[in-house]
PDB file of C-alpha atoms in Angstrom:
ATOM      1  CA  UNK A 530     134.367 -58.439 -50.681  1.00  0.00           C
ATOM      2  CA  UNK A 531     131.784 -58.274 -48.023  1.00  0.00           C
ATOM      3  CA  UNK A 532     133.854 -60.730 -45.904  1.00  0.00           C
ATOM      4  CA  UNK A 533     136.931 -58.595 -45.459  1.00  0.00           C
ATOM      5  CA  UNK A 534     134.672 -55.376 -44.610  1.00  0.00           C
ATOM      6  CA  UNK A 535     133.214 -57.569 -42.498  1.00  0.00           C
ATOM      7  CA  UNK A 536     136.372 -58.598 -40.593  1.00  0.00           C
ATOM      8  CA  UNK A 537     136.949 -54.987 -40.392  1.00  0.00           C
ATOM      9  CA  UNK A 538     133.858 -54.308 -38.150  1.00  0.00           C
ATOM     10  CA  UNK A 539     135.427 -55.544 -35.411  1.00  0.00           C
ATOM     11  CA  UNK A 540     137.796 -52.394 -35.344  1.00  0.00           C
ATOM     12  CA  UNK A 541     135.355 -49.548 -33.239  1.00  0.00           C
ATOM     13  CA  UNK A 542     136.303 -46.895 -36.198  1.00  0.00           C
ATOM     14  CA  UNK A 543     135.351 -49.365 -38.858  1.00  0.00           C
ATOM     15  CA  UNK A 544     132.178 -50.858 -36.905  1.00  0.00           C
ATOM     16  CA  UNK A 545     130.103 -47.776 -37.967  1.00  0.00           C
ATOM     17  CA  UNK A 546     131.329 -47.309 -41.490  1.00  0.00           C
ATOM     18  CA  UNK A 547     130.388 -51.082 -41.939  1.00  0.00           C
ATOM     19  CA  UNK A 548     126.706 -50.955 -40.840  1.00  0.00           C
ATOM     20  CA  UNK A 549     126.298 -47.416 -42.908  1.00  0.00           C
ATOM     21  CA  UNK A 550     127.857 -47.852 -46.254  1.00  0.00           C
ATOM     22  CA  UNK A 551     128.143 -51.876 -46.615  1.00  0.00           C
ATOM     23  CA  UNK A 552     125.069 -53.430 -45.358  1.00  0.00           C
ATOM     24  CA  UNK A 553     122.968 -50.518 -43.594  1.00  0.00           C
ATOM     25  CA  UNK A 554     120.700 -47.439 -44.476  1.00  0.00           C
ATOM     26  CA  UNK A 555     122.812 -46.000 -47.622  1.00  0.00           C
ATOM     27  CA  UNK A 556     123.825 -49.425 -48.664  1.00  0.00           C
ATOM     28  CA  UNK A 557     122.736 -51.123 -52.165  1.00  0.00           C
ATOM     29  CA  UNK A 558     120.735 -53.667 -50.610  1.00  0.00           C
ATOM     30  CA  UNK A 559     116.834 -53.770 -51.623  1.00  0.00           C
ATOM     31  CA  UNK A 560     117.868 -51.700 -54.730  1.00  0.00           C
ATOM     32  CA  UNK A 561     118.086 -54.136 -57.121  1.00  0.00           C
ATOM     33  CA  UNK A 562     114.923 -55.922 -56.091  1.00  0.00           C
ATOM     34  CA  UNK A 563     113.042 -52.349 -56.105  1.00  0.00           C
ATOM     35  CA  UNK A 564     114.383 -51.664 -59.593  1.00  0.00           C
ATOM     36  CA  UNK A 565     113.265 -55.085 -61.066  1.00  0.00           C
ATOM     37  CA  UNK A 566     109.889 -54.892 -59.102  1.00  0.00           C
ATOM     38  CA  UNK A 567     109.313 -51.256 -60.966  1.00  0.00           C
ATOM     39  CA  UNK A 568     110.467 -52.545 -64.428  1.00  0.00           C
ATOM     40  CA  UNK A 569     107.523 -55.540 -63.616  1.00  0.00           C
ATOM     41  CA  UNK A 570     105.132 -52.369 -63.558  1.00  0.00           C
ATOM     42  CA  UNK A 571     105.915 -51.595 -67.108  1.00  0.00           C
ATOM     43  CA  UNK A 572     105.535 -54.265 -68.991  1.00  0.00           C
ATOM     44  CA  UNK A 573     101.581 -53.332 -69.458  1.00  0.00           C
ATOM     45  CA  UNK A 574     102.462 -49.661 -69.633  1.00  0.00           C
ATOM     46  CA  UNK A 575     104.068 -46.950 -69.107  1.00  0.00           C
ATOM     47  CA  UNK A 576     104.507 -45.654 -64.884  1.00  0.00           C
ATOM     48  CA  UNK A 577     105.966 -42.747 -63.203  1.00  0.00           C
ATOM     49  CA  UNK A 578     108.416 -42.759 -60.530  1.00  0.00           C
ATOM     50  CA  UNK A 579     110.055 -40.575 -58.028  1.00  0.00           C
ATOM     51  CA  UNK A 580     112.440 -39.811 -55.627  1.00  0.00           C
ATOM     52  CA  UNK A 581     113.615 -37.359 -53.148  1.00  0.00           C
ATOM     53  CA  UNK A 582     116.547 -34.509 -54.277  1.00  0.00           C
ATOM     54  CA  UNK A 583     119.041 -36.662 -52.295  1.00  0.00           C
ATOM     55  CA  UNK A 584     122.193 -38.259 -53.053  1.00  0.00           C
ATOM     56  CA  UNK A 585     122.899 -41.995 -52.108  1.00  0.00           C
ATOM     57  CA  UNK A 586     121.244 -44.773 -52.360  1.00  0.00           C
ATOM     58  CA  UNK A 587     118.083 -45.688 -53.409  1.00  0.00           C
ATOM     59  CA  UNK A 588     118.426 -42.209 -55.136  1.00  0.00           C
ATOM     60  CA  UNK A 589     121.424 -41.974 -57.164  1.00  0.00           C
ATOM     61  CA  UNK A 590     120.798 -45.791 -58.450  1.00  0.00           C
ATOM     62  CA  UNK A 591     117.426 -45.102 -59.146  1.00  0.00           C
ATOM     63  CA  UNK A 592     118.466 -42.119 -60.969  1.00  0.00           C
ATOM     64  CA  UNK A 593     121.340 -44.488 -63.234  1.00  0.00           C
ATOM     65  CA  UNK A 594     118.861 -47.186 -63.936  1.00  0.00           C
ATOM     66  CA  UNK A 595     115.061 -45.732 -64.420  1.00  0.00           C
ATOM     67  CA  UNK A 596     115.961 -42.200 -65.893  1.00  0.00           C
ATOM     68  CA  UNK A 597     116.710 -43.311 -69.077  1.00  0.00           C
ATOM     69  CA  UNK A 598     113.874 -46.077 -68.986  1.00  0.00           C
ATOM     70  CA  UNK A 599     111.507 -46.059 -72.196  1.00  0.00           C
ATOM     71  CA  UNK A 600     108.713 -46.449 -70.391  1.00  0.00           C
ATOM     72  CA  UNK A 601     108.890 -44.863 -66.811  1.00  0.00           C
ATOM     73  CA  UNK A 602     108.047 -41.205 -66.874  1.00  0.00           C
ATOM     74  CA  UNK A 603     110.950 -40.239 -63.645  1.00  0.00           C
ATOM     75  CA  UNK A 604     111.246 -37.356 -61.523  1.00  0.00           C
ATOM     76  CA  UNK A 605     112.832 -36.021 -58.200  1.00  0.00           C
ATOM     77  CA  UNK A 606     111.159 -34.097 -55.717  1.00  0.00           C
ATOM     78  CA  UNK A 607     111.901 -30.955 -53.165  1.00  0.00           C
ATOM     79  CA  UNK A 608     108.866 -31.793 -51.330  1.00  0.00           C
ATOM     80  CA  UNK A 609     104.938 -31.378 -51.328  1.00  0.00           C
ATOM     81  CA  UNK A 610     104.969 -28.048 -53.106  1.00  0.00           C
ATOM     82  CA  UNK A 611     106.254 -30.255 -56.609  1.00  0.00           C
ATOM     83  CA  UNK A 612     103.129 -32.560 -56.485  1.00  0.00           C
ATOM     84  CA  UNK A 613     101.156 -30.322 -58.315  1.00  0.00           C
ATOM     85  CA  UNK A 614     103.251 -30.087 -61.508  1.00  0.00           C
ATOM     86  CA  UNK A 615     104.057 -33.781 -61.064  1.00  0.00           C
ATOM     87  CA  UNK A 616     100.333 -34.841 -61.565  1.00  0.00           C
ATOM     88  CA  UNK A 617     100.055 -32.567 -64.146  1.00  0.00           C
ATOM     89  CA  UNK A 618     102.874 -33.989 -66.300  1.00  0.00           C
ATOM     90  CA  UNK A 619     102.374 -37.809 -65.278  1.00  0.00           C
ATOM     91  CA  UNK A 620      98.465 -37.053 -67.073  1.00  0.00           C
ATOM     92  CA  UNK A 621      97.101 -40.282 -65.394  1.00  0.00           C
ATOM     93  CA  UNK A 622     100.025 -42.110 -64.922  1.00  0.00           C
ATOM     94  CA  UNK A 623     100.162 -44.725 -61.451  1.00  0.00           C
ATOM     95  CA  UNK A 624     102.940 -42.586 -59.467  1.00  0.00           C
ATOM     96  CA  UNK A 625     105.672 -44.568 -57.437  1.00  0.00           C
ATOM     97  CA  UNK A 626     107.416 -43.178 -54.821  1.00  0.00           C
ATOM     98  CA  UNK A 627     111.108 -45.760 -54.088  1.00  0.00           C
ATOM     99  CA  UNK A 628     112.346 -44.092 -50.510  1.00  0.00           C
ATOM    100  CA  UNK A 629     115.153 -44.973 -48.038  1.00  0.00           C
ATOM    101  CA  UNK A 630     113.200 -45.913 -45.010  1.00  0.00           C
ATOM    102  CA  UNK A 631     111.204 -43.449 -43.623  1.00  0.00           C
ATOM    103  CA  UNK A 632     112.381 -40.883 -45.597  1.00  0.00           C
ATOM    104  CA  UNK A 633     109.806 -39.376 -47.475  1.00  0.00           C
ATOM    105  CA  UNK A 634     110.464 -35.814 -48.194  1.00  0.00           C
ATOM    106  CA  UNK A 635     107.370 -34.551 -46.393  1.00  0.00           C
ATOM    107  CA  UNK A 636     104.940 -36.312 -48.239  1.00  0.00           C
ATOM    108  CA  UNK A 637     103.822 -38.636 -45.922  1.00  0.00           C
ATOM    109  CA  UNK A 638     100.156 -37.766 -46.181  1.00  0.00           C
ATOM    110  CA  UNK A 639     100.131 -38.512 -50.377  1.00  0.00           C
ATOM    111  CA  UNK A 640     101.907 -42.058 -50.076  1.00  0.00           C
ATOM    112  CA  UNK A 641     100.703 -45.560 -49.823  1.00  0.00           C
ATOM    113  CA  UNK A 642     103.296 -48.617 -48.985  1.00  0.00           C
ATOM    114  CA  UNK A 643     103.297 -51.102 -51.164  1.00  0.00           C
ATOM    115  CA  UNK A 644     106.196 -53.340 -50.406  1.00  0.00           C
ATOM    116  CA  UNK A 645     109.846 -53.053 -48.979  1.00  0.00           C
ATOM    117  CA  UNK A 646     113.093 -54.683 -49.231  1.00  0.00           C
ATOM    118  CA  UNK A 647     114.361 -54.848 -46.232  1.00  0.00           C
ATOM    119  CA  UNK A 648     118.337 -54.757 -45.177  1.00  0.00           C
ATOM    120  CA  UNK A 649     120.292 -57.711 -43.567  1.00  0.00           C
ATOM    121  CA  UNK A 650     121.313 -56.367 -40.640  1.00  0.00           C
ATOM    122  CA  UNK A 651     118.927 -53.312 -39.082  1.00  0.00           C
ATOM    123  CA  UNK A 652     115.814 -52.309 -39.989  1.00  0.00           C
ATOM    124  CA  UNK A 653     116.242 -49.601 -42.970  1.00  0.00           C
ATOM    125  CA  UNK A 654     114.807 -50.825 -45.983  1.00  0.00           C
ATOM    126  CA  UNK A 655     114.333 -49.555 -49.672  1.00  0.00           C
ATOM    127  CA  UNK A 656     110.421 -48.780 -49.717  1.00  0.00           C
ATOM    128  CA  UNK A 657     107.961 -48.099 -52.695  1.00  0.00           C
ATOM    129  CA  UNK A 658     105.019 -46.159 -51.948  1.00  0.00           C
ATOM    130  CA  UNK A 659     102.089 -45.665 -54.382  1.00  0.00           C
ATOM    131  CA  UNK A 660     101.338 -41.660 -54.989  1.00  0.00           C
ATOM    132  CA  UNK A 661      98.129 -40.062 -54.649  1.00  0.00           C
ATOM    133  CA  UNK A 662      97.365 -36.330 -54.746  1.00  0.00           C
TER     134      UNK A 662
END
């Protein structure tokens, strides 16, 4: 329960576990809302999305929720170097990009914000970037 965590950041050794795993950068919050607001991209047809090689969150939940998607064509990337086979297989495809903050695994240049979901307590966020090559 996020109340007893929260009674916990009090303690110095706890304060910094808190704000990481419960309500800061690798924490679930924004998520959720970034999966549903993908799955609203499909319902006209099919999209692709990616994400970094990274473990954590956004990654690892987009990985359990949109991998197995019927209609989202997903993908993980290394860096710039993947982009070209990327366009190749999404053949036309919008590309979405879901990242934890600012980290965009180099491919700053080739992404376009289109909304964030902030967390309650800093200012990390879940963003989803549009991809252009």
């Amino acid at each position: 329960p996020l109340t007893y965590y929260h009674s916990l950041s009090f303690a110095p050794s706890a304060q910094k576990d808190f704000s990481q795993y419960v309500t800061g950068w690798t924490s679930g919050y924004g998520v959720k809302e970034a999966i549903a607001w993908l799955e609203k991209r499909t319902v006209e047809s099919p999209i692709a999305v990616g994400i970094r090689q990274d473990s954590g969150n956004p990654e690892d939940a987009a990985v359990l929720y949109l991998s197995q998607h019927p209609n989202i064509l997903f993908f993980s990337l290394a860096g710039p170097t993947d982009l070209p086979v990327v366009f190749e297989k999404t053949n036309g495809l919008p590309i979405y990009f879901i990242s934890r903050g600012k980290q965009l695994a180099g491919l700053e240049k080739h992404l376009k914000e289109v909304t964030r979901f902030k967390k309650p307590l800093d200012e990390e966020f879940v963003g989803i970037y549009l991809m252009s090559f």
